[in-house]
PDB file of C-alpha atoms in Angstrom:
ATOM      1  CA  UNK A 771      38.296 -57.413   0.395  1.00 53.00           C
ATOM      2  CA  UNK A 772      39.350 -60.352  -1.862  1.00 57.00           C
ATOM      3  CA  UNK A 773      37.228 -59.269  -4.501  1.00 56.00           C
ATOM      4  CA  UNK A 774      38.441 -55.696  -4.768  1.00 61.00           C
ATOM      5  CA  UNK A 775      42.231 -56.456  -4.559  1.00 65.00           C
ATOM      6  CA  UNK A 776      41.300 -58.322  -7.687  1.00 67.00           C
ATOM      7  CA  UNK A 777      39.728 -55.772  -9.664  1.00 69.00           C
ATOM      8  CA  UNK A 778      43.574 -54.280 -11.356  1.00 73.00           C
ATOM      9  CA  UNK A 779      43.398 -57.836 -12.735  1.00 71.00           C
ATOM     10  CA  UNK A 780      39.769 -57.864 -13.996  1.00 69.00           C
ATOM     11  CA  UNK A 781      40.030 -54.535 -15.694  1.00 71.00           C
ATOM     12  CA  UNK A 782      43.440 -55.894 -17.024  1.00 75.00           C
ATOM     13  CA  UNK A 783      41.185 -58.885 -18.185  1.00 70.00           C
ATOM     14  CA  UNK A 784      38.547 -56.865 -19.460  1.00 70.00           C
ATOM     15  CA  UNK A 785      40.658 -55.249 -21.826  1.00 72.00           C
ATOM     16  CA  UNK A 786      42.151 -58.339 -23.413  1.00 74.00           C
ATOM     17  CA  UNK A 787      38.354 -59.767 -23.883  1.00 72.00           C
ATOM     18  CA  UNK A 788      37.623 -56.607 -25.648  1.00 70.00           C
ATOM     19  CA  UNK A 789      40.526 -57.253 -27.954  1.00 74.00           C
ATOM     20  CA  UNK A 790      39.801 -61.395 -28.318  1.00 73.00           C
ATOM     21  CA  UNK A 791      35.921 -60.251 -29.698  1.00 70.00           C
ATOM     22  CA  UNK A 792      37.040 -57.366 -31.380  1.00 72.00           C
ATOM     23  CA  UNK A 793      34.386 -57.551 -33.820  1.00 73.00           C
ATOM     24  CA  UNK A 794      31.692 -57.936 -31.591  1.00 72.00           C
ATOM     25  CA  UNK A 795      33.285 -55.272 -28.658  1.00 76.00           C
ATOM     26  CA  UNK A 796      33.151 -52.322 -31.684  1.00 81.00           C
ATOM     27  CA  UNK A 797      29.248 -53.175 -31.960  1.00 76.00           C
ATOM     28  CA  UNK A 798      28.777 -52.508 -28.402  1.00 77.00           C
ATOM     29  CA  UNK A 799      31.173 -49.690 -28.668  1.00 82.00           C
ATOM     30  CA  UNK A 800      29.928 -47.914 -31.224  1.00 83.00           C
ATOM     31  CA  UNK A 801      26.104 -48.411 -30.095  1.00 79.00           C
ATOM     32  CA  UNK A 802      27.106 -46.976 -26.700  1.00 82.00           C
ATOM     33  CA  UNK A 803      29.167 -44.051 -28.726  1.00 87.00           C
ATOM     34  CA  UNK A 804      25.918 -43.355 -31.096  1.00 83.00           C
ATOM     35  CA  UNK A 805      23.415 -43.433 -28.140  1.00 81.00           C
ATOM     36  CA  UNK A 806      26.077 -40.872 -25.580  1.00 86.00           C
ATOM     37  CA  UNK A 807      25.899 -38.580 -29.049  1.00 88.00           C
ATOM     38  CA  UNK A 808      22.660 -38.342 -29.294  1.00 82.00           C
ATOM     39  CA  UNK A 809      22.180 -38.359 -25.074  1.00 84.00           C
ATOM     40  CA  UNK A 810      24.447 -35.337 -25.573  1.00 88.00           C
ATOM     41  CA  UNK A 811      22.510 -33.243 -28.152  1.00 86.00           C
ATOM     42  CA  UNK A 812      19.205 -34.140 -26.286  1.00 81.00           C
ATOM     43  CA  UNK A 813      20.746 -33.016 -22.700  1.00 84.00           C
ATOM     44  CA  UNK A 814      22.223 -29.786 -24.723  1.00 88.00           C
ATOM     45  CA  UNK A 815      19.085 -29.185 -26.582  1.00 83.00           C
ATOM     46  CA  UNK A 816      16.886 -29.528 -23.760  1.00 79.00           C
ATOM     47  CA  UNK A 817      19.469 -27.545 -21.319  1.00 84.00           C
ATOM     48  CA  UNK A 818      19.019 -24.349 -24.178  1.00 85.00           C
ATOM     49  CA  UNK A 819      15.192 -24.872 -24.268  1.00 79.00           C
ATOM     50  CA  UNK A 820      15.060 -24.347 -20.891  1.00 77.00           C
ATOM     51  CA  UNK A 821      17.053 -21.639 -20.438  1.00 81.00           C
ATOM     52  CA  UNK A 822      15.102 -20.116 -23.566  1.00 78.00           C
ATOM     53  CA  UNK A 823      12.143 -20.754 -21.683  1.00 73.00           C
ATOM     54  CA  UNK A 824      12.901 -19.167 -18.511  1.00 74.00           C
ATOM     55  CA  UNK A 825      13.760 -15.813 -20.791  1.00 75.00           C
ATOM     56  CA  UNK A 826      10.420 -16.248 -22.235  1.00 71.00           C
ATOM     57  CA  UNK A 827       9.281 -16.207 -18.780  1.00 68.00           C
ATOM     58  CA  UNK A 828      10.924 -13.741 -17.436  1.00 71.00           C
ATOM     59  CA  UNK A 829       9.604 -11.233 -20.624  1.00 75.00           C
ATOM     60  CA  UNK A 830       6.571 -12.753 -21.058  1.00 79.00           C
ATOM     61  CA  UNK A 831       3.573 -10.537 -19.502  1.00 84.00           C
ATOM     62  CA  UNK A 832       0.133  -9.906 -18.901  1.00 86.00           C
ATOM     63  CA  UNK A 833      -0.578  -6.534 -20.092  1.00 88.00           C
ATOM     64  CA  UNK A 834      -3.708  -6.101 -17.867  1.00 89.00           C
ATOM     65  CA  UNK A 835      -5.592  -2.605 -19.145  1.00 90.00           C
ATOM     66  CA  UNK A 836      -8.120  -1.670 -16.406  1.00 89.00           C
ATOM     67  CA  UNK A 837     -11.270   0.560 -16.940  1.00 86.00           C
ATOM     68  CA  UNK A 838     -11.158   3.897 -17.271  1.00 81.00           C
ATOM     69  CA  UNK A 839     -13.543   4.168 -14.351  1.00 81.00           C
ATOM     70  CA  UNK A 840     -11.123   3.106 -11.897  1.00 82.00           C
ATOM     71  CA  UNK A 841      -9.630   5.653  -9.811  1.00 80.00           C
ATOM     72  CA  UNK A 842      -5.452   6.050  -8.774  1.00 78.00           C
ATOM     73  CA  UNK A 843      -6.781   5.149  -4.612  1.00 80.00           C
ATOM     74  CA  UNK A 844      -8.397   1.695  -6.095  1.00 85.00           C
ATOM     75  CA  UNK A 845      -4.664   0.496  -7.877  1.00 87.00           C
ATOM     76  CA  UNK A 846      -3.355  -0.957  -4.836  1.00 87.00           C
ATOM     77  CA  UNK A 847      -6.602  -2.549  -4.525  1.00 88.00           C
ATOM     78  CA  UNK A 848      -6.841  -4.545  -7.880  1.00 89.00           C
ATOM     79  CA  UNK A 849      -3.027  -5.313  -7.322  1.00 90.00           C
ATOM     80  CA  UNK A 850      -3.126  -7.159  -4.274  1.00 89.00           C
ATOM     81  CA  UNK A 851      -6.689  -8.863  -5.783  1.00 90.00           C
ATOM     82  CA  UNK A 852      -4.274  -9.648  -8.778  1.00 90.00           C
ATOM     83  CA  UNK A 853      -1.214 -11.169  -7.214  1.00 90.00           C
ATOM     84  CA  UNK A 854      -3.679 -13.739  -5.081  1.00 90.00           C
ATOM     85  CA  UNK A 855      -4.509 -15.323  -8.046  1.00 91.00           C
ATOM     86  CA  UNK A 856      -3.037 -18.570  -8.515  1.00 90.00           C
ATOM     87  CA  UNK A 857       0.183 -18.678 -10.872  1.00 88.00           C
ATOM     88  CA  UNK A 858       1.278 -14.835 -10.441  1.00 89.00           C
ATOM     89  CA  UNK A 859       4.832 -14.371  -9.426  1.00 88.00           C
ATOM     90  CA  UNK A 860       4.762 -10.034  -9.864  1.00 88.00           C
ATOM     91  CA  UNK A 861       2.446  -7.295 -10.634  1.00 89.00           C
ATOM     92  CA  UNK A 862       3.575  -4.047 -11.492  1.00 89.00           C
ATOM     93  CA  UNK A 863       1.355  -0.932 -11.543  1.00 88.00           C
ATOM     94  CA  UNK A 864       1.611   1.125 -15.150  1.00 88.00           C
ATOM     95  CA  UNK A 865      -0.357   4.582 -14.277  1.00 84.00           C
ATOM     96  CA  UNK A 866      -1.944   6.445 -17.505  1.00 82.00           C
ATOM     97  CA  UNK A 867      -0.238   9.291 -16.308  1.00 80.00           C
ATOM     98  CA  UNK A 868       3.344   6.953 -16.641  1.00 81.00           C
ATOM     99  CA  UNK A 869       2.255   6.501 -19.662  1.00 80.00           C
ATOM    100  CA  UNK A 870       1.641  10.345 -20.503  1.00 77.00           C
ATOM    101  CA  UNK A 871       5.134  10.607 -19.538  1.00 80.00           C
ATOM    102  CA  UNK A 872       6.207   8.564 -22.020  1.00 81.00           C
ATOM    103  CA  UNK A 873       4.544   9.258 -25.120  1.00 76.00           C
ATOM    104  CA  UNK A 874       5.626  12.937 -24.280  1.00 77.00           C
ATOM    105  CA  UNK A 875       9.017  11.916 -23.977  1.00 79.00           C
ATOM    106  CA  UNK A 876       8.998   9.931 -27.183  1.00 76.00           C
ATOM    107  CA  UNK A 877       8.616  12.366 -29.532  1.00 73.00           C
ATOM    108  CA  UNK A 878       7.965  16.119 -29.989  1.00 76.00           C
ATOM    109  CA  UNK A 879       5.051  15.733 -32.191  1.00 74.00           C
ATOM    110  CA  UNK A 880       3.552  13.571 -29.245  1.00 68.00           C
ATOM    111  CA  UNK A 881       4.611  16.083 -26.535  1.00 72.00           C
ATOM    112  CA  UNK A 882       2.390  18.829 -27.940  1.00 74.00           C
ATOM    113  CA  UNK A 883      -0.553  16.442 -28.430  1.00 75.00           C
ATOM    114  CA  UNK A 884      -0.404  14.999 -25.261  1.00 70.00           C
ATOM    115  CA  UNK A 885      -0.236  18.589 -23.206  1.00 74.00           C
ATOM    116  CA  UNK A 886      -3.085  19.209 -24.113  1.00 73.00           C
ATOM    117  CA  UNK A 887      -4.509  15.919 -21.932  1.00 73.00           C
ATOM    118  CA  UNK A 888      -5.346  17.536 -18.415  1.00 69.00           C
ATOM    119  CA  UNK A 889      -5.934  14.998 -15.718  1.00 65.00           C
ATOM    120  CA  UNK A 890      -9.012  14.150 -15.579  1.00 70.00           C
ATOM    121  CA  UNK A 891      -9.624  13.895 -19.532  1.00 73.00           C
ATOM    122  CA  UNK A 892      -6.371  11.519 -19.850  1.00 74.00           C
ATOM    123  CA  UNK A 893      -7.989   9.010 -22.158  1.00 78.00           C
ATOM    124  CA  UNK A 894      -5.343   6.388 -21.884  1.00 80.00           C
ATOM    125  CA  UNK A 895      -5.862   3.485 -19.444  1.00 83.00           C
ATOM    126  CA  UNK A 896      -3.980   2.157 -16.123  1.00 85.00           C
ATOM    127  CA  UNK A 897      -2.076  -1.000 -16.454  1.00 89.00           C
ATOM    128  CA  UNK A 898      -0.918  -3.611 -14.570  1.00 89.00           C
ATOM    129  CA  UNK A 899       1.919  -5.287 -15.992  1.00 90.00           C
ATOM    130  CA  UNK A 900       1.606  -9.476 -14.583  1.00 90.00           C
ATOM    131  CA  UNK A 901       4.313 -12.217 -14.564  1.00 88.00           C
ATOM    132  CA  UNK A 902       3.455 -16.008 -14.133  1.00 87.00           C
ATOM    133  CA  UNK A 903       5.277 -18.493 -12.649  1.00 84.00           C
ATOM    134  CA  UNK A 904       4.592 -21.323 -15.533  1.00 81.00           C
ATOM    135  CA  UNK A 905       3.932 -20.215 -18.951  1.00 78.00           C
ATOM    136  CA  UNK A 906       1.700 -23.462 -19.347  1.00 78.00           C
ATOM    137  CA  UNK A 907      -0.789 -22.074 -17.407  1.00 84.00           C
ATOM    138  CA  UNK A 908      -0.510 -18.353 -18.821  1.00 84.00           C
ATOM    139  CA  UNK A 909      -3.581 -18.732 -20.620  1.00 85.00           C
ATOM    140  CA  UNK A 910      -6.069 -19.970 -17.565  1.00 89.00           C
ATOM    141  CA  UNK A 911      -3.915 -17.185 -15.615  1.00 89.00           C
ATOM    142  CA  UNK A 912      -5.177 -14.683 -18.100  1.00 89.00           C
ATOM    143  CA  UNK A 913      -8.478 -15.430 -18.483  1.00 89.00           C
ATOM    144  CA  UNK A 914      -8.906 -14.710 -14.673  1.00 91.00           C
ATOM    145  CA  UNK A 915      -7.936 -11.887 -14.320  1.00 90.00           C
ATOM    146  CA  UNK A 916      -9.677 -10.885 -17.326  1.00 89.00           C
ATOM    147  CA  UNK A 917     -12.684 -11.797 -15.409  1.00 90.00           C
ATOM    148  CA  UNK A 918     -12.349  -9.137 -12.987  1.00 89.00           C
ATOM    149  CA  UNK A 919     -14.628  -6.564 -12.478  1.00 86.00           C
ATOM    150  CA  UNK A 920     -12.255  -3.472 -12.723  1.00 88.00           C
ATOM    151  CA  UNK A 921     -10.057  -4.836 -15.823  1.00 88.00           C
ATOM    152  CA  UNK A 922     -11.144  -3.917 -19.126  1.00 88.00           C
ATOM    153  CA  UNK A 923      -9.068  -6.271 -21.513  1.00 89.00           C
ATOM    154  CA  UNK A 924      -5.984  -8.349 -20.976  1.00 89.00           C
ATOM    155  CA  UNK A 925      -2.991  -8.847 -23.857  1.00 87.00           C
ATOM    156  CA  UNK A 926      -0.206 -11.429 -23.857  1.00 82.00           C
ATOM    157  CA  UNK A 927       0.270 -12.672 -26.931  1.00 75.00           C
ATOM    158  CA  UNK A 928      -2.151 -15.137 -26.796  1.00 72.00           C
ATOM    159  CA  UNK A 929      -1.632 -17.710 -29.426  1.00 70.00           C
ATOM    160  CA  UNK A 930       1.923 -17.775 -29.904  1.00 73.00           C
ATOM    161  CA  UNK A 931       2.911 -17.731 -26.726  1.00 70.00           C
ATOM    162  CA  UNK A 932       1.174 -21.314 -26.048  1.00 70.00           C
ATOM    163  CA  UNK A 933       2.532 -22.932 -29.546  1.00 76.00           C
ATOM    164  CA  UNK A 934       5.829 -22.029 -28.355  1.00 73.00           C
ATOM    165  CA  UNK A 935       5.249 -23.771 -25.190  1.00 72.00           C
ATOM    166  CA  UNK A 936       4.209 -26.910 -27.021  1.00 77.00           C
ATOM    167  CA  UNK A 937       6.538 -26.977 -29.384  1.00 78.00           C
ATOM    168  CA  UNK A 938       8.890 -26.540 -26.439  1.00 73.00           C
ATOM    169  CA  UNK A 939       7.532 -29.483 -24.780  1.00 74.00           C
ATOM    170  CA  UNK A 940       7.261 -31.524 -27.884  1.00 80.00           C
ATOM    171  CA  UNK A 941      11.517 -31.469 -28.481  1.00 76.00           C
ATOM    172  CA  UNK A 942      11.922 -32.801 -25.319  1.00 73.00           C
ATOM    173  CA  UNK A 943       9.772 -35.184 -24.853  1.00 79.00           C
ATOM    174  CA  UNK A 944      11.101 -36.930 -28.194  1.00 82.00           C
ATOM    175  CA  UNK A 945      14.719 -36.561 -27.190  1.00 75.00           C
ATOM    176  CA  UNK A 946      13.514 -38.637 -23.937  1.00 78.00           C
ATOM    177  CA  UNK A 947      11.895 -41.081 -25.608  1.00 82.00           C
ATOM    178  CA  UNK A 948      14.771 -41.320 -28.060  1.00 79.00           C
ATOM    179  CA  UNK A 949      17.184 -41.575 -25.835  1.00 76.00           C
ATOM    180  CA  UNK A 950      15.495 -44.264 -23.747  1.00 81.00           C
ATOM    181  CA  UNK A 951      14.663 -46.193 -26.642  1.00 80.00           C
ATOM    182  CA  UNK A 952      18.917 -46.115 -27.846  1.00 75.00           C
ATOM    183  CA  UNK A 953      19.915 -47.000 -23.906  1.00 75.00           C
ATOM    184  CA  UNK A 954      17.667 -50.161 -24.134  1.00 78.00           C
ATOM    185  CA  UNK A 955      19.193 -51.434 -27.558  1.00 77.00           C
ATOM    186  CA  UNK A 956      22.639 -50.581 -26.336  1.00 71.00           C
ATOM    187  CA  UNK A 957      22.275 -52.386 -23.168  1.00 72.00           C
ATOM    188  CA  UNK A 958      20.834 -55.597 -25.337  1.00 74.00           C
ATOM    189  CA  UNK A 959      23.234 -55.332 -27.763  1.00 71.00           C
ATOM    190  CA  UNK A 960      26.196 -55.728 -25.209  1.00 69.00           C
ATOM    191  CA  UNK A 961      24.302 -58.260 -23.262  1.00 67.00           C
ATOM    192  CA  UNK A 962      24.290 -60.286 -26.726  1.00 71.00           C
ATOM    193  CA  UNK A 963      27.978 -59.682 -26.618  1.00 69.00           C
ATOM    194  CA  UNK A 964      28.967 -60.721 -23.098  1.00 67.00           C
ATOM    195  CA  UNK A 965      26.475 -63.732 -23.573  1.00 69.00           C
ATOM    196  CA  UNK A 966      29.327 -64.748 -26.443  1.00 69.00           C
ATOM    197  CA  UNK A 967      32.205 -63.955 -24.300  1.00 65.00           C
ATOM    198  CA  UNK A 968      30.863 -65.866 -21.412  1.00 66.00           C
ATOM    199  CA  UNK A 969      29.934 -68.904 -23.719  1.00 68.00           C
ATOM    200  CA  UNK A 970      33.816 -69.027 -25.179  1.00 65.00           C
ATOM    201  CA  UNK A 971      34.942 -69.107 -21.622  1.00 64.00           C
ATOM    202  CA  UNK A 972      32.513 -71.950 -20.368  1.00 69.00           C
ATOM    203  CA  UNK A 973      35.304 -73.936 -19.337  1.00 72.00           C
ATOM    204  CA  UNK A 974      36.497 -71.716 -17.505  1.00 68.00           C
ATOM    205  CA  UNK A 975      33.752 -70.920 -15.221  1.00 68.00           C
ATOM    206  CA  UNK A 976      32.855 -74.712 -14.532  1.00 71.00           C
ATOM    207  CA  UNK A 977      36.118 -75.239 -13.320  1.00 74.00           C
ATOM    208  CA  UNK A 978      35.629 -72.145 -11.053  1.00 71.00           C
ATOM    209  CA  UNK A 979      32.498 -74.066  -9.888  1.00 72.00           C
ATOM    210  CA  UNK A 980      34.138 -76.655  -8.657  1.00 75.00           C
ATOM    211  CA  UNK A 981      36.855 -75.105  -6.957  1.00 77.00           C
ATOM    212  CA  UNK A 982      34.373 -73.209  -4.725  1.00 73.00           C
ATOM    213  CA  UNK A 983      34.245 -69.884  -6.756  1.00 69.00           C
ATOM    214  CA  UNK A 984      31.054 -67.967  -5.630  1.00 72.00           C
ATOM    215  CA  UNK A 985      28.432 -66.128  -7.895  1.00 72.00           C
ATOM    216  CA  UNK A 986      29.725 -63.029  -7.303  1.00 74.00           C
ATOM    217  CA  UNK A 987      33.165 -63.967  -8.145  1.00 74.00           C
ATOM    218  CA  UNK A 988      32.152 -65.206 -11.192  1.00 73.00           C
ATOM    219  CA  UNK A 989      29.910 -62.414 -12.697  1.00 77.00           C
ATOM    220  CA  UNK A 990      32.194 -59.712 -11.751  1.00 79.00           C
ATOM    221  CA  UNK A 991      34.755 -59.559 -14.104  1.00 79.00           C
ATOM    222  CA  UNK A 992      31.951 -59.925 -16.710  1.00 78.00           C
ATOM    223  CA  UNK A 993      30.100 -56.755 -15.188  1.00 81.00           C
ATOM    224  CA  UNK A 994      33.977 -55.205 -15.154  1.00 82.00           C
ATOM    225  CA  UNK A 995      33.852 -55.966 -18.838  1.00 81.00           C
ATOM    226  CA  UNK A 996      30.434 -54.337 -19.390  1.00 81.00           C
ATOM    227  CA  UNK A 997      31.703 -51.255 -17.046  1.00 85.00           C
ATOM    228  CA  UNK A 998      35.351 -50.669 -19.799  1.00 85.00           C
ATOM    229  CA  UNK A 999      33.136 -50.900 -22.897  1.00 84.00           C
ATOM    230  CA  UNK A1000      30.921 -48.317 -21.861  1.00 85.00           C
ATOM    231  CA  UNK A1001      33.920 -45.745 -20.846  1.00 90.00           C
ATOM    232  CA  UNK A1002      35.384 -46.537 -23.880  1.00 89.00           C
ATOM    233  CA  UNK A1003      31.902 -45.751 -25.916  1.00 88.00           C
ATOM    234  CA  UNK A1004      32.136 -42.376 -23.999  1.00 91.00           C
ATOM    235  CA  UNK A1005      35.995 -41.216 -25.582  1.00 93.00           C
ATOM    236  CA  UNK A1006      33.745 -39.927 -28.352  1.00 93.00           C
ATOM    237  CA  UNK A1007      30.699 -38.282 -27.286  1.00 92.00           C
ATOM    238  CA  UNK A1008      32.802 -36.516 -24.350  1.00 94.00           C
ATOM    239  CA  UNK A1009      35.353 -34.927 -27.303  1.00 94.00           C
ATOM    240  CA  UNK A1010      32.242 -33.986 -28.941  1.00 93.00           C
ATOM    241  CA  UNK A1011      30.500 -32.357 -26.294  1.00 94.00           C
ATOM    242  CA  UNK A1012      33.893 -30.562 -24.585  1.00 94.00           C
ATOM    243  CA  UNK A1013      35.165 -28.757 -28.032  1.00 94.00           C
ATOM    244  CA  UNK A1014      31.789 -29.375 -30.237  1.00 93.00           C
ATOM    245  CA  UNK A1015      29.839 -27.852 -27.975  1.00 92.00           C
ATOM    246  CA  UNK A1016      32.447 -24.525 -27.216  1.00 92.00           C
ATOM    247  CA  UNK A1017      32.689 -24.696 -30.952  1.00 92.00           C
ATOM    248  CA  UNK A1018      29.301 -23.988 -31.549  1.00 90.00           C
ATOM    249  CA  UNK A1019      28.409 -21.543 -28.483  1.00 90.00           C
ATOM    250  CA  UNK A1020      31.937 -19.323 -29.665  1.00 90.00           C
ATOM    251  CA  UNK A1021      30.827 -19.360 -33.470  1.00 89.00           C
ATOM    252  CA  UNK A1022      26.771 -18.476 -32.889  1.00 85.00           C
ATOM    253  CA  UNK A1023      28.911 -15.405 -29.845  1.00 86.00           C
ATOM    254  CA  UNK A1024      26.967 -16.984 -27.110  1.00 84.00           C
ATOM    255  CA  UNK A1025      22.873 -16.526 -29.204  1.00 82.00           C
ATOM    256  CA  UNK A1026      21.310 -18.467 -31.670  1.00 76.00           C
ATOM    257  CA  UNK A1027      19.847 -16.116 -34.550  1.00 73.00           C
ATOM    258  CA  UNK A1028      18.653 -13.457 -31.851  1.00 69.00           C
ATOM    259  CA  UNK A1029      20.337 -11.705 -28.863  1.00 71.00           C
ATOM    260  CA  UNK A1030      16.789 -13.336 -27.184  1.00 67.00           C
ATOM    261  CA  UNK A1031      17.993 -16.868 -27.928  1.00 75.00           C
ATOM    262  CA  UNK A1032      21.089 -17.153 -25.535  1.00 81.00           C
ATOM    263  CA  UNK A1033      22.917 -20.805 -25.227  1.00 88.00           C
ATOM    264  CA  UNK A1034      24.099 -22.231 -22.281  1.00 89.00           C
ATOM    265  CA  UNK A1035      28.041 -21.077 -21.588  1.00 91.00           C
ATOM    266  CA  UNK A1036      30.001 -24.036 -21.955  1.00 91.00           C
ATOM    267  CA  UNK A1037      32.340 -23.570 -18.956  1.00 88.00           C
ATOM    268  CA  UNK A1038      31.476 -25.446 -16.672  1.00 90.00           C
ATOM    269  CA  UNK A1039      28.273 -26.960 -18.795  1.00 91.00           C
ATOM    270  CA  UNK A1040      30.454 -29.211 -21.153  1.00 93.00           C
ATOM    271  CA  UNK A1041      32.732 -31.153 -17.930  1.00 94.00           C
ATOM    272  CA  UNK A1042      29.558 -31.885 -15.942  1.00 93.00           C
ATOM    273  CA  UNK A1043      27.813 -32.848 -18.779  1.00 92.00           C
ATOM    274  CA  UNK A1044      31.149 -35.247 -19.601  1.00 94.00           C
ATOM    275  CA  UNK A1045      31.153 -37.158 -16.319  1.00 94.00           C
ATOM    276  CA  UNK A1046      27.438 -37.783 -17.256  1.00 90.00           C
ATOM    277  CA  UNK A1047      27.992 -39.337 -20.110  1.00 90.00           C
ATOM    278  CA  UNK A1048      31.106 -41.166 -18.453  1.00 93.00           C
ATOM    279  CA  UNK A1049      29.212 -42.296 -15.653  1.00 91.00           C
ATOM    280  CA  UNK A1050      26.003 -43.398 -18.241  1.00 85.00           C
ATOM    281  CA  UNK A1051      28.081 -45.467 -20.448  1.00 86.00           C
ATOM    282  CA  UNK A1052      29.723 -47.278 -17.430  1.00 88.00           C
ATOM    283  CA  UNK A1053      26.485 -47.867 -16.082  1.00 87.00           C
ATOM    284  CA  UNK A1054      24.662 -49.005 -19.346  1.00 82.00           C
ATOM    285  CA  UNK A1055      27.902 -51.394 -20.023  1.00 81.00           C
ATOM    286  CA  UNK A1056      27.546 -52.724 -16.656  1.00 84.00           C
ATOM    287  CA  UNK A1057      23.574 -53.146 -16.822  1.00 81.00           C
ATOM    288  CA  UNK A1058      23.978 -55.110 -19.938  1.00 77.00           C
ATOM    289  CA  UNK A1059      26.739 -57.532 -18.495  1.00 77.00           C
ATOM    290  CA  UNK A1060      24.687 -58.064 -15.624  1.00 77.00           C
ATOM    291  CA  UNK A1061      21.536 -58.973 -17.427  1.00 74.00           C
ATOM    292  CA  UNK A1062      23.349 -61.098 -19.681  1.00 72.00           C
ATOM    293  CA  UNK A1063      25.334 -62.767 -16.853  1.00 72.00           C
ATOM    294  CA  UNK A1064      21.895 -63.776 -14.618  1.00 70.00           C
ATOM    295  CA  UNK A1065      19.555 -64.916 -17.777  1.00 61.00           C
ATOM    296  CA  UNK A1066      22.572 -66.611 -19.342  1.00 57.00           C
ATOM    297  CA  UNK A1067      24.560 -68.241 -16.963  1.00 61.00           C
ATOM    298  CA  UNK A1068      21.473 -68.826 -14.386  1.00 60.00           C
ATOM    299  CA  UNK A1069      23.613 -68.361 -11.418  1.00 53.00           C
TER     300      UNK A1069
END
């Protein structure tokens, strides 16, 4: 209970070591402020990608053209065969005679061909129209079905569909690694700064030795100190990402180049992504004052 009735003081503290290693508290600050940035754009980017994605998904289908051989009683059949195969969220049935329908409707010049088509000499085929559950797999997914017996030839784009995919993949996969890579400096970089903090106040903590002060006691207010220079490495990115962000999403109307491309709305994207980066900086700050504090100190 001690310990937490003490923590106005430690913050209070914290704030006038900051100040005392000014030089050496912007270095952490600004590392922490560089790596929230770019933990921001990653989390954006790959927040967008996804949501891209999913549209992709949603519009991206198996155009499954089945033999002309097949009659209008066997549909259902082939359906329900379809939608057992592994990765198939929806099949919809596209008759030839839908299709009629539509070319007739499309333009006049196609009406009068297309009356002349009686049932039975309709030379168009019957489709089934198949979503997936995981684009990844779209490909395996399509060669299956293409498989069947009854199907004739299967369309989806094949090609593109997987290089978007990867390249998809790729993005985030970097920003990960990125990110990781700028969280481990940071959280060296302030160790290397506490580690000079704690080594100016050396006195200090042996006389708290000997009056009985215990471990925790002591590497607290140097964990507090990690925990203030992290918040205050997050001022930055969280202005960026709050009116940045909006910024951007208000300028582009909500799309990015095409109506497909829509971005993430920023209310309430851009607060919950703010107490992330809050709550990341804190947490890096703190990781770094606690490493430095152990392997430094040895206590």
């Amino acid at each position: 209970m001690k310990l937490f009735r003490m923590i106005p003081r430690y913050i209070r503290d914290a704030f006038k070591s900051v100040f005392r290693n000014f030089s050496l508290s912007i270095a952490s600050i600004s590392c922490i402020t560089v790596t929230l940035i770019l933990v921001s754009v990653s989390i954006i980017l790959s927040s967008n990608v996804e949501k891209f994605t999913k549209v992709v998904e949603d519009d991206v289908t198996i155009v499954t053209f089945l033999e002309t051989s097949v009659s209008s009683e066997e549909l259902e059949t082939i359906k329900s065969k379809v939608e057992k195969i592994d990765n198939v969220s929806s099949v919809e049935i596209f008759t030839k005679d839908q299709k009629k329908e539509e070319i007739a409707k499309s333009a006049k010049v196609y009406e009068n061909i297309v009356s002349t088509w009686s049932d039975d000499k309709n030379p168009l085929h019957d489709e089934l129209i198949v979503r997936v559950q995981n684009l990844e797999k779209i490909k395996k997914t399509a060669t299956t079905i293409e498989n069947l017996d009854e199907v004739k030839q299967v369309k989806y784009g094949e090609g593109m569909v997987e290089k978007l995919v990867s390249v998809f993949n790729s993005v985030q996969k970097i920003m990960i690694a990125i990110v990781i890579g700028l969280v481990v400096v940071t959280a060296f970089l302030i160790g290397n700064t506490i580690k000079l903090t704690i080594f100016s106040r050396k006195r200090e903590i042996e006389i708290m030795r000997l009056v009985g002060a215990s471990n925790i006691t002591i590497k607290f207010p140097f964990v507090v100190e990690g925990f203030v220079l992290g918040v205050l490495g997050a001022i930055i990115p969280v202005g960026l990402t709050i009116y940045g962000y909006s910024a951007f999403f208000n300028s582009f109307d909500g799309k990015l180049f095409t109506p497909l491309i829509k971005l993430v709305p920023p209310t309430p994207y851009v607060y919950t992504l703010s107490l992330i980066l809050i709550v990341l900086g804190a947490i890096v700050g703190m990781i770094g004052s606690a490493r430095a504090v152990r392997k430094y100190l040895k206590i």
